[in-house]
Amino acid sequence: MNLIFLGAPGAGKGTQAEQVCNALNIPTISTGNIIREALKNGTEMGLKAKSFMDAGALVPDEIVIGIIQERLAKDDCKNGFILDGFPRTIPQAEALDRMGIVIDRVIDIDVADEVIAQRVSGRRVCSECGNSYHVEFRPSKVEGVCDACGGTLVQRKDDQPETVVARLKEYHEKTEPLKAFYEAQGKLKSVQGQAEIADTTKLVLEAVGAAE
Ligand code: AP5
């Protein structure tokens, strides 16, 4: 199954993608994670993306489209995938169509902007493996230490309050129109984000048709 996870920054796309990719045994492709990894490794693409990301702006379409085209060509995508954070603009969605990629379902996780602010301010990510936690809603076993690899947990630079406001503005202007784009294709399923992560997972699994 080829899935897209849509939603505002911090709506829980990454958290839910992690659950669904385990349930369906398909990979999650997060453009945000790929760009952060490139930045960490100091690649040309990472350096080009840095100023946009730090300011809470979307990275130019041609960069992310190139990333996705390369990633979807890999063998592990043959039986399906979850796109987490792509497409983020209508031109990106059109590029996906031009690549001949058929999307089965688009899951939109709907969360109010005020709740988002609270979620992202408490998010901590592992500086080594990128695993994501929340100080209140999804704490690591030992404070500040990653459960998976023992790496140090840090706050993402773009999770600072001013940058979150800019990211939400970009979302409403450029990404939200994708809901109508996929609604018109009969592929959109909206899920109301819940206070508990597990409750949202239940609704997301139902929406993808993978509930037990
Ligand atoms: P990206 O990394 O994709 O960030 P984002 O979309 O802004 O999404 P987030 O990772 O912030 O949130 P999420 O929805 O995955 O939430 P999460 O599950 O972590 O992109 C970063 C940047 O890269 C962009 O700003 C842009 O510059 C660039 N970029 C990436 N893709 C691009 C593209 N296609 N085009 C152009 N530019 C692109 O949850 C958030 C927190 O809340 C976590 O701490 C989690 O534990 C907690 N939480 C989750 N669910 C719940 C719940 N139900 N209750 C309580 N807490 C919860």
Short mmCIF file of C-alpha atoms in Angstrom, two decimals, residues 30-111:
data_model
loop_
_atom_site.label_atom_id
_atom_site.label_comp_id
_atom_site.label_asym_id
_atom_site.label_seq_id
_atom_site.Cartn_x
_atom_site.Cartn_y
_atom_site.Cartn_z
CA SER A 30 10.41 11.23 5.96
CA THR A 31 11.80 14.10 3.89
CA GLY A 32 12.45 15.99 7.15
CA ASN A 33 14.62 13.13 8.48
CA ILE A 34 16.48 12.77 5.17
CA ILE A 35 17.26 16.50 5.11
CA ARG A 36 18.35 16.51 8.78
CA GLU A 37 20.65 13.54 8.10
CA ALA A 38 22.16 15.36 5.09
CA LEU A 39 22.69 18.43 7.26
CA LYS A 40 24.40 16.36 9.94
CA ASN A 41 26.71 14.86 7.30
CA GLY A 42 27.40 18.31 5.81
CA THR A 43 26.38 17.33 2.27
CA GLU A 44 25.74 19.97 -0.42
CA MET A 45 22.00 19.30 -0.30
CA GLY A 46 21.97 19.60 3.50
CA LEU A 47 23.76 22.94 3.36
CA LYS A 48 21.36 24.26 0.70
CA ALA A 49 18.36 23.23 2.84
CA LYS A 50 19.69 24.57 6.16
CA SER A 51 18.64 28.23 5.94
CA PHE A 52 15.09 27.33 4.86
CA MET A 53 14.67 24.72 7.57
CA ASP A 54 16.08 26.93 10.33
CA ALA A 55 13.65 29.69 9.38
CA GLY A 56 10.68 27.31 9.40
CA ALA A 57 10.23 27.70 5.62
CA LEU A 58 9.72 24.88 3.14
CA VAL A 59 12.82 23.74 1.28
CA PRO A 60 12.54 24.45 -2.51
CA ASP A 61 10.47 21.91 -4.42
CA GLU A 62 13.29 20.82 -6.77
CA ILE A 63 15.46 19.69 -3.84
CA VAL A 64 12.79 17.56 -2.13
CA ILE A 65 11.42 16.16 -5.38
CA GLY A 66 14.94 14.93 -6.23
CA ILE A 67 15.24 13.33 -2.77
CA ILE A 68 11.94 11.48 -3.16
CA GLN A 69 12.59 10.29 -6.70
CA GLU A 70 15.90 8.76 -5.61
CA ARG A 71 14.44 7.19 -2.46
CA LEU A 72 11.34 5.66 -4.11
CA ALA A 73 13.54 3.93 -6.68
CA LYS A 74 15.04 1.73 -3.92
CA ASP A 75 14.04 -1.91 -3.63
CA ASP A 76 12.41 -1.66 -0.19
CA CYS A 77 9.64 0.56 -1.66
CA LYS A 78 8.42 -2.11 -4.08
CA ASN A 79 5.70 -3.41 -1.73
CA GLY A 80 4.56 -0.03 -0.51
CA PHE A 81 5.68 2.92 1.60
CA ILE A 82 4.53 5.76 3.82
CA LEU A 83 5.46 9.26 2.73
CA ASP A 84 5.78 11.34 5.92
CA GLY A 85 6.04 15.05 5.07
CA PHE A 86 5.90 14.74 1.28
CA PRO A 87 4.23 16.19 -0.74
CA ARG A 88 4.01 19.56 0.99
CA THR A 89 2.96 21.66 -2.02
CA ILE A 90 0.73 21.13 -5.07
CA PRO A 91 3.79 21.11 -7.42
CA GLN A 92 5.31 18.30 -5.28
CA ALA A 93 2.07 16.29 -5.57
CA GLU A 94 2.04 16.85 -9.33
CA ALA A 95 5.67 15.70 -9.54
CA LEU A 96 4.69 12.47 -7.74
CA ASP A 97 1.97 11.89 -10.35
CA ARG A 98 4.48 12.54 -13.15
CA MET A 99 6.80 9.90 -11.63
CA GLY A 100 3.95 7.41 -12.19
CA ILE A 101 3.57 6.77 -8.45
CA VAL A 102 0.04 5.66 -7.59
CA ILE A 103 -1.06 6.67 -4.09
CA ASP A 104 -3.73 4.49 -2.48
CA ARG A 105 -4.66 6.60 0.51
CA VAL A 106 -3.85 9.96 2.06
CA ILE A 107 -4.24 10.17 5.83
CA ASP A 108 -4.67 13.66 7.21
CA ILE A 109 -4.06 13.99 10.95
CA ASP A 110 -5.99 17.00 12.14
CA VAL A 111 -4.78 18.82 15.27
#
